[in-house]
XYZ file of C-alpha atoms in Angstrom:
550
model
C 99.161 93.332 53.557
C 101.404 90.292 54.047
C 104.735 89.740 55.872
C 106.793 89.783 52.666
C 105.736 93.424 51.884
C 108.397 96.094 51.977
C 109.393 97.342 55.396
C 111.549 100.375 56.228
C 112.407 98.833 59.627
C 111.821 95.536 61.413
C 111.874 94.796 65.142
C 110.467 92.313 67.536
C 108.543 95.009 69.495
C 107.514 98.406 68.292
C 106.563 100.907 71.039
C 104.587 103.957 70.079
C 105.338 107.019 72.246
C 108.188 107.820 74.672
C 106.614 108.770 77.945
C 106.927 106.884 81.164
C 104.670 103.974 80.192
C 106.198 103.690 76.757
C 109.862 103.715 77.812
C 109.008 101.205 80.650
C 107.404 98.966 78.033
C 110.495 99.120 75.750
C 112.958 98.483 78.560
C 111.020 95.521 79.972
C 110.438 93.963 76.452
C 114.172 94.090 75.929
C 115.083 92.623 79.273
C 112.572 89.863 79.128
C 113.694 88.440 75.853
C 112.843 90.741 72.907
C 116.320 91.941 72.047
C 115.118 93.940 69.033
C 112.989 96.818 70.224
C 112.229 100.211 68.659
C 110.506 103.320 69.871
C 108.537 105.535 67.417
C 108.220 108.995 68.763
C 105.875 111.594 67.125
C 107.931 114.662 68.092
C 111.619 115.340 68.244
C 111.760 114.894 71.997
C 111.342 112.041 74.454
C 109.502 111.991 77.795
C 105.999 113.072 76.764
C 103.915 114.523 79.557
C 105.888 112.437 82.195
C 108.825 114.874 81.708
C 106.614 117.899 82.523
C 104.916 116.213 85.537
C 105.688 115.872 89.139
C 106.964 112.429 88.311
C 105.420 110.723 91.367
C 103.980 107.180 91.043
C 100.956 106.014 93.118
C 101.689 102.344 93.799
C 99.975 100.767 96.771
C 101.913 98.342 98.960
C 105.184 99.298 97.198
C 108.503 98.172 98.684
C 109.608 101.628 99.868
C 106.275 102.039 101.734
C 106.810 98.652 103.507
C 110.436 99.521 104.308
C 109.176 102.763 105.909
C 106.777 100.705 108.089
C 103.679 101.875 106.360
C 102.108 98.467 105.777
C 99.165 98.138 103.477
C 96.505 95.458 102.947
C 94.677 94.241 99.795
C 91.423 94.819 101.601
C 92.181 98.572 102.271
C 93.489 99.070 98.679
C 90.346 97.570 97.124
C 88.012 99.359 99.519
C 89.664 102.654 98.650
C 89.601 102.146 94.882
C 85.987 100.870 94.954
C 84.985 104.027 96.830
C 86.772 106.155 94.174
C 85.144 104.445 91.268
C 82.101 102.464 92.520
C 81.206 99.455 90.360
C 83.588 100.491 87.575
C 86.683 98.467 88.261
C 87.587 95.317 86.351
C 88.831 92.640 88.791
C 91.470 91.149 86.490
C 93.217 94.452 85.507
C 92.874 95.746 89.065
C 94.607 92.658 90.432
C 97.282 92.910 87.811
C 98.008 96.501 88.880
C 98.074 95.647 92.555
C 100.431 92.585 91.960
C 102.646 94.079 89.389
C 103.056 97.640 90.561
C 105.386 96.776 93.469
C 107.233 94.257 91.163
C 107.793 97.024 88.618
C 109.294 99.270 91.285
C 111.721 96.584 92.343
C 112.602 95.773 88.703
C 113.389 99.420 87.907
C 115.511 99.747 91.039
C 117.575 96.656 90.052
C 117.898 97.080 86.348
C 117.738 100.846 85.574
C 119.028 104.188 86.911
C 115.413 105.026 88.063
C 115.372 105.620 91.855
C 112.319 106.291 94.107
C 111.736 106.822 97.760
C 108.492 106.903 99.840
C 107.059 110.332 100.467
C 105.965 109.049 103.878
C 103.464 111.784 104.850
C 101.986 112.517 101.382
C 98.388 111.587 101.924
C 96.073 109.834 99.526
C 93.924 112.411 97.681
C 90.695 111.316 99.370
C 92.009 110.542 102.928
C 88.471 110.409 104.386
C 87.308 107.413 102.224
C 87.466 103.753 103.480
C 90.866 102.109 102.934
C 92.700 105.459 102.328
C 96.077 106.272 103.870
C 95.976 109.720 105.266
C 99.540 109.172 106.561
C 100.856 108.483 103.044
C 103.275 105.943 101.677
C 101.540 104.996 98.450
C 102.997 107.756 96.419
C 106.653 107.494 95.400
C 108.992 110.415 94.770
C 112.041 110.467 92.475
C 115.662 110.880 93.502
C 117.316 113.724 91.522
C 119.034 112.458 88.364
C 122.095 114.084 86.714
C 121.363 114.922 83.033
C 125.168 114.962 82.529
C 124.739 111.201 82.410
C 122.728 111.573 79.159
C 125.546 113.386 77.276
C 124.375 114.844 74.016
C 120.944 113.236 74.476
C 120.098 115.522 77.386
C 118.617 118.091 75.032
C 116.209 115.480 73.661
C 114.120 115.287 76.891
C 111.034 117.451 77.065
C 111.642 120.387 79.357
C 109.740 121.094 82.581
C 106.893 123.530 82.598
C 108.474 125.341 85.541
C 110.486 128.421 85.162
C 113.645 126.441 86.090
C 114.551 122.770 86.897
C 114.061 121.597 90.382
C 117.487 120.369 91.518
C 116.269 117.848 94.137
C 113.480 115.477 94.809
C 110.011 116.785 95.551
C 110.497 115.982 99.216
C 113.783 117.945 99.231
C 112.193 120.957 97.474
C 109.137 121.094 99.641
C 111.138 120.553 102.955
C 113.841 122.937 102.025
C 116.603 120.433 102.866
C 119.095 121.331 100.166
C 121.970 123.417 101.552
C 123.892 125.847 99.350
C 126.819 123.471 98.808
C 124.611 120.588 97.746
C 122.485 122.859 95.541
C 125.670 124.115 93.760
C 126.865 120.542 93.292
C 123.449 119.609 91.896
C 123.489 122.594 89.446
C 127.025 121.793 88.358
C 125.927 118.258 87.457
C 122.584 119.288 85.969
C 120.658 117.302 88.520
C 116.866 117.424 88.022
C 114.029 116.134 90.033
C 110.365 115.323 89.561
C 109.228 114.295 86.111
C 112.547 115.359 84.667
C 114.339 112.836 86.846
C 111.921 110.082 85.875
C 111.981 110.683 82.106
C 115.769 111.283 82.155
C 116.596 108.095 84.105
C 114.261 106.048 81.909
C 115.809 107.503 78.830
C 119.261 106.561 80.186
C 118.004 102.983 80.593
C 116.775 103.056 76.918
C 120.118 104.369 75.718
C 121.991 101.763 77.775
C 120.203 99.019 75.928
C 120.791 100.613 72.556
C 117.020 100.763 71.968
C 116.644 103.164 69.007
C 114.253 106.022 69.142
C 112.935 106.991 65.689
C 112.047 110.669 66.124
C 109.455 112.637 63.987
C 107.614 109.326 63.262
C 103.889 109.804 63.871
C 102.180 106.434 63.983
C 99.065 106.573 61.832
C 97.816 103.061 60.965
C 98.277 99.574 62.337
C 99.013 96.821 59.784
C 97.162 93.544 60.202
C 97.579 90.135 58.660
C 94.214 88.524 59.258
C 93.287 89.369 62.822
C 96.994 89.858 63.932
C 98.746 93.196 64.207
C 102.077 92.831 62.442
C 103.290 96.450 62.101
C 102.543 100.024 61.868
C 102.674 102.805 59.268
C 104.131 106.070 60.628
C 104.321 109.462 58.979
C 107.785 110.943 58.765
C 108.518 114.655 59.130
C 108.596 114.966 55.338
C 105.086 113.373 54.975
C 106.403 110.053 53.699
C 105.226 106.655 55.008
C 107.590 104.849 57.311
C 106.558 101.171 57.569
C 107.795 99.236 60.567
C 107.325 95.440 61.050
C 106.611 94.153 64.616
C 107.442 90.501 64.724
C 105.956 90.128 68.199
C 103.754 93.076 68.732
C 102.993 96.815 68.944
C 102.489 98.790 72.183
C 100.257 101.834 71.962
C 101.541 104.312 74.550
C 100.857 107.526 72.707
C 99.050 109.419 75.526
C 95.420 110.538 75.547
C 93.263 112.611 73.215
C 92.946 115.806 75.145
C 94.419 118.009 72.313
C 91.957 116.632 69.739
C 88.899 118.901 69.878
C 86.658 116.517 67.824
C 87.435 113.561 70.152
C 87.036 115.728 73.282
C 83.557 116.875 72.149
C 82.584 113.381 71.210
C 83.563 111.480 74.410
C 84.174 113.642 77.433
C 81.574 114.343 80.075
C 82.062 118.068 79.947
C 84.232 120.906 78.602
C 88.004 120.525 78.492
C 89.521 123.951 77.731
C 93.045 123.952 78.936
C 95.089 120.652 78.659
C 98.439 120.797 80.431
C 100.008 117.821 78.632
C 102.239 117.837 75.606
C 100.304 118.956 72.484
C 101.182 115.694 70.652
C 98.439 114.034 72.657
C 95.814 114.078 69.807
C 94.467 110.556 70.137
C 96.569 108.949 67.498
C 96.697 105.651 69.445
C 92.954 105.757 70.065
C 92.116 106.193 66.387
C 94.437 103.350 65.395
C 92.923 101.078 67.982
C 89.398 101.900 66.887
C 90.297 100.998 63.282
C 91.801 97.704 64.526
C 88.526 96.750 66.224
C 89.415 97.533 69.845
C 86.798 97.575 72.555
C 86.829 101.027 74.258
C 86.277 101.871 77.959
C 86.179 104.873 80.321
C 85.854 107.323 77.406
C 83.953 109.930 79.375
C 86.540 110.524 81.957
C 89.795 112.543 82.096
C 92.424 113.238 84.750
C 91.128 116.676 85.514
C 93.375 119.621 86.409
C 92.848 123.309 86.719
C 94.909 125.504 84.466
C 95.605 129.068 83.273
C 96.276 130.206 79.808
C 99.717 131.735 79.422
C 99.860 134.000 76.288
C 102.895 132.378 74.641
C 103.330 129.267 72.515
C 104.568 126.021 73.976
C 108.214 125.227 73.623
C 108.071 123.733 70.126
C 104.533 124.309 68.851
C 102.224 127.251 68.077
C 99.586 125.686 70.339
C 98.855 127.615 73.575
C 100.646 126.869 76.853
C 98.451 126.213 79.908
C 100.025 126.471 83.343
C 99.080 124.160 86.195
C 96.561 125.644 88.679
C 96.941 123.252 91.723
C 98.754 125.259 94.346
C 97.411 128.884 94.160
C 93.795 128.079 95.025
C 94.592 126.103 98.128
C 96.747 128.711 99.957
C 95.364 130.985 102.636
C 93.636 134.050 101.131
C 92.410 132.492 97.842
C 89.026 131.460 96.694
C 87.366 130.235 93.383
C 84.200 131.802 92.223
C 81.862 131.325 89.233
C 80.323 134.092 87.182
C 77.688 134.608 89.921
C 80.471 135.514 92.205
C 79.812 132.384 94.391
C 82.151 129.816 95.710
C 81.250 126.327 94.444
C 83.868 123.957 95.837
C 86.414 123.293 98.550
C 89.374 125.067 96.922
C 91.891 122.773 98.666
C 90.430 119.611 97.121
C 92.460 117.476 94.823
C 92.547 118.559 91.278
C 90.910 115.518 89.659
C 87.872 115.681 91.995
C 87.590 119.419 91.608
C 87.511 119.063 87.842
C 84.221 117.276 88.107
C 82.676 120.149 90.040
C 83.327 122.355 86.969
C 80.864 120.188 85.012
C 77.862 120.934 87.165
C 74.984 121.726 84.818
C 72.287 124.426 85.439
C 69.146 123.088 83.850
C 67.376 126.446 84.447
C 69.602 128.374 82.147
C 71.023 125.457 80.191
C 74.692 126.179 80.983
C 77.535 124.948 83.143
C 76.968 126.701 86.374
C 80.724 126.891 87.350
C 82.198 127.821 84.010
C 83.819 130.189 83.475
C 85.424 130.527 86.946
C 88.113 132.796 88.530
C 90.756 132.737 91.186
C 90.317 135.703 93.602
C 93.264 136.900 95.737
C 94.375 140.146 97.371
C 97.557 142.173 97.843
C 98.515 140.308 100.961
C 98.532 137.059 99.031
C 100.512 138.665 96.111
C 103.146 139.906 98.517
C 103.697 136.508 100.126
C 102.985 133.696 97.567
C 104.222 132.926 94.067
C 101.311 133.023 91.654
C 101.736 130.615 88.716
C 105.109 131.790 87.260
C 104.996 135.198 88.881
C 107.092 135.779 92.093
C 105.969 137.932 95.062
C 106.695 141.599 94.450
C 106.799 141.349 90.658
C 104.245 143.221 88.459
C 100.948 141.345 87.772
C 101.181 139.267 84.480
C 98.952 140.057 81.585
C 96.459 137.361 82.429
C 95.861 138.738 85.935
C 93.233 141.433 86.366
C 93.651 144.101 89.117
C 91.307 146.571 90.800
C 91.211 148.655 93.974
C 87.812 147.231 95.019
C 85.999 143.916 94.666
C 83.140 145.661 92.779
C 85.518 147.075 90.282
C 87.354 143.725 89.945
C 84.077 141.929 89.293
C 83.075 144.415 86.532
C 86.360 143.909 84.832
C 86.133 140.120 84.949
C 82.450 139.852 84.111
C 81.504 138.510 87.535
C 78.308 139.498 89.414
C 79.671 142.216 91.686
C 77.098 141.853 94.506
C 77.669 138.099 94.509
C 81.452 138.521 94.729
C 81.233 141.055 97.532
C 78.874 138.958 99.558
C 80.944 135.786 98.954
C 84.143 137.345 100.150
C 82.413 138.809 103.238
C 80.986 135.468 104.183
C 84.265 133.659 103.503
C 86.169 136.126 105.651
C 83.714 135.682 108.483
C 83.979 131.893 108.384
C 87.837 132.135 108.326
C 87.738 134.311 111.401
C 85.547 131.764 113.159
C 87.859 129.013 112.147
C 85.676 126.825 109.970
C 84.453 126.781 106.313
C 80.779 125.931 106.896
C 80.083 125.848 103.235
C 82.576 123.349 101.914
C 84.593 122.118 104.977
C 87.933 123.405 103.498
C 90.671 122.604 105.907
C 88.871 119.665 107.633
C 91.023 116.748 106.377
C 94.685 115.768 106.074
C 94.904 116.445 102.358
C 93.541 119.993 102.675
C 96.193 120.806 105.232
C 99.042 119.125 103.523
C 101.917 121.667 103.547
C 102.764 121.089 99.883
C 99.526 122.865 98.846
C 98.986 125.302 101.750
C 101.188 127.297 104.037
C 103.151 125.210 106.556
C 103.856 128.255 108.690
C 100.251 127.993 110.018
C 98.442 125.318 111.942
C 95.333 123.626 110.415
C 92.882 124.798 109.212
C 94.839 128.052 108.590
C 97.263 126.354 106.325
C 94.578 126.727 103.707
C 92.182 129.295 105.219
C 92.968 133.010 105.143
C 91.001 136.267 104.733
C 90.778 138.348 101.578
C 90.669 141.968 102.696
C 93.682 143.864 101.588
C 93.355 145.698 98.316
C 94.090 145.917 95.506
C 92.358 142.720 94.463
C 93.189 140.302 91.681
C 91.326 137.862 89.428
C 92.673 135.161 87.189
C 90.419 133.379 84.720
C 90.935 129.658 85.195
C 90.414 126.834 82.666
C 88.874 123.408 82.897
C 92.045 121.544 82.228
C 93.371 117.980 82.278
C 96.604 116.131 82.748
C 95.336 113.722 80.164
C 92.278 111.651 79.199
C 91.442 108.383 80.924
C 89.712 106.420 78.088
C 90.920 104.213 75.390
C 91.183 100.551 74.320
C 90.400 98.069 77.023
C 93.048 95.547 77.908
C 93.304 92.335 79.826
C 95.667 91.621 82.719
C 98.516 91.136 80.239
C 97.955 94.609 78.685
C 96.722 92.947 75.464
C 94.056 95.110 73.747
C 90.593 93.398 73.590
C 88.093 93.394 70.764
C 84.295 93.806 71.222
C 83.905 90.126 71.948
C 86.362 90.315 74.750
C 89.140 88.458 72.964
C 92.805 89.752 72.693
C 93.748 91.303 69.410
C 96.927 89.379 68.640
C 100.006 91.542 68.550
C 98.391 94.670 70.037
C 99.009 96.061 73.517
C 98.307 99.401 75.331
C 99.589 101.235 78.326
C 99.409 104.638 79.939
C 96.843 107.193 79.099
C 96.364 105.607 75.678
C 94.481 102.662 77.325
C 91.258 102.608 79.358
C 92.341 103.615 82.807
C 92.724 100.672 85.131
C 91.241 102.677 88.056
C 88.370 104.089 86.039
C 87.611 107.718 87.032
C 89.484 107.140 90.295
C 92.702 109.082 91.092
C 94.198 107.556 94.213
C 96.944 110.050 95.054
C 99.997 111.763 93.710
C 101.118 109.746 90.672
C 97.636 108.437 90.032
C 98.243 108.271 86.325
C 101.952 107.411 86.134
C 101.703 104.521 88.696
C 99.111 102.452 86.739
C 100.517 103.614 83.392
C 104.005 102.546 84.066
C 102.804 99.244 85.628
C 100.935 98.302 82.483
C 103.904 99.457 80.385
C 105.966 96.966 82.368
C 103.297 94.226 81.999
C 103.116 94.802 78.213
C 106.885 94.722 77.810
C 107.355 91.584 79.980
C 104.637 89.677 78.069
C 106.097 90.671 74.704
C 109.548 89.693 75.875
C 108.426 86.301 76.922
C 105.875 85.597 74.178
C 106.895 84.471 70.684
C 103.942 84.281 68.281
C 103.390 81.261 66.162
C 103.536 83.360 62.894
């Protein structure tokens, strides 16, 4: 393939995908000198998984953190990240993240409608490790964004997975600081928070720059001239090839491979049964990068999340819809048990760390000891707390089993009944004594953070509560993921490396499509979006400034 071949479209920079990392790359490429940028989006919507997420960014030493007086040090940051992923971090890309993350936040504030603030008391996810910040500051929350500003394009943003849009920031929603007048004003202006705010405000920045989004264009193959990537072949909705020339380079930001069963079985460390991301994340970028000769990294890891299968298709696809399972398990009066009826983890632990507990292997019977597993709650819990998308007082959903006794519930679910009865009795006894002797649930700042537990109680009872009021309920949980963490390795400029460690000219990667900068580590809320958007910014800036020789 040579440069005089027929092209359907030409641009300086071609960005594959339209999530947070992708849109950041496109915006930065434009602003730093590549005036001709195009986004190829596989679906008919923008935003990717970013639009469905909480929208937070984990950026150590960010300007909002510093302004709030929560100063950070490089030594603490490195100590914390080393403890999360011992011996797995690349010094060059880690330093690029630490240096450019804060710069990216300042850039977005100055040049786009994206607005963040520090969630000052949101703790790091492992607050007990060296260098962690149990008092928060590294996680950034989004200001609410009015979708009225998008005009006709508002319907092109992926919807939230929640039953209705959150009309404020996460901080406002959790703290309950929106009065009726403000809430009415927000609803009238279609203000949205969390990932909707992030995706919407980034999309507004894309539209303001007249960066075209080519919808229903699934990137399938990179085009090379010698060792240089000069374009991409995409598949249109009608099945035809759509060839796009990239004069400067291509950015792979297509998300992970969690919806591709063959890739999941090939690479991941254990079962992934319920991804909560958009179903377009089928590893398209990974397959293209492999064919182009990219070096791979971190392939065994994912950003784990607990989920529940909801028996209805996702908003635009026949694939199943999995609901997030973060909150329910951490509230008072809830436990997780395996098929033996035994607890196996601190239920209030962060979702990524908990996902690894699901892959414990029992060599004696050659099976995963904690799969399948169930959430167990009682009527007191159901009367007080929302359970996934079901509000207190409403009938149990179809995926929730109900029984008058624990024995009957265990029989219905396929759980060992004696094990479950003994586990609940022991748990209740420990709760009454005020300490979880088995897994130390409620012993640290994260466990007692009011976002997950019940702020009406003092620690440890924000997360600890007895289970003793029938009827009892069980929900089968899934080994889910926010996305996968493996992909092509990059250097500090987000350039994809070959197996000799040399950059592949014209090829960049960002977001969950690249080998995660933090390895298997997940620092805190926004642990994927923070590094992902930082490397989107790095890729775009490099492409904007760099003009190839040919």
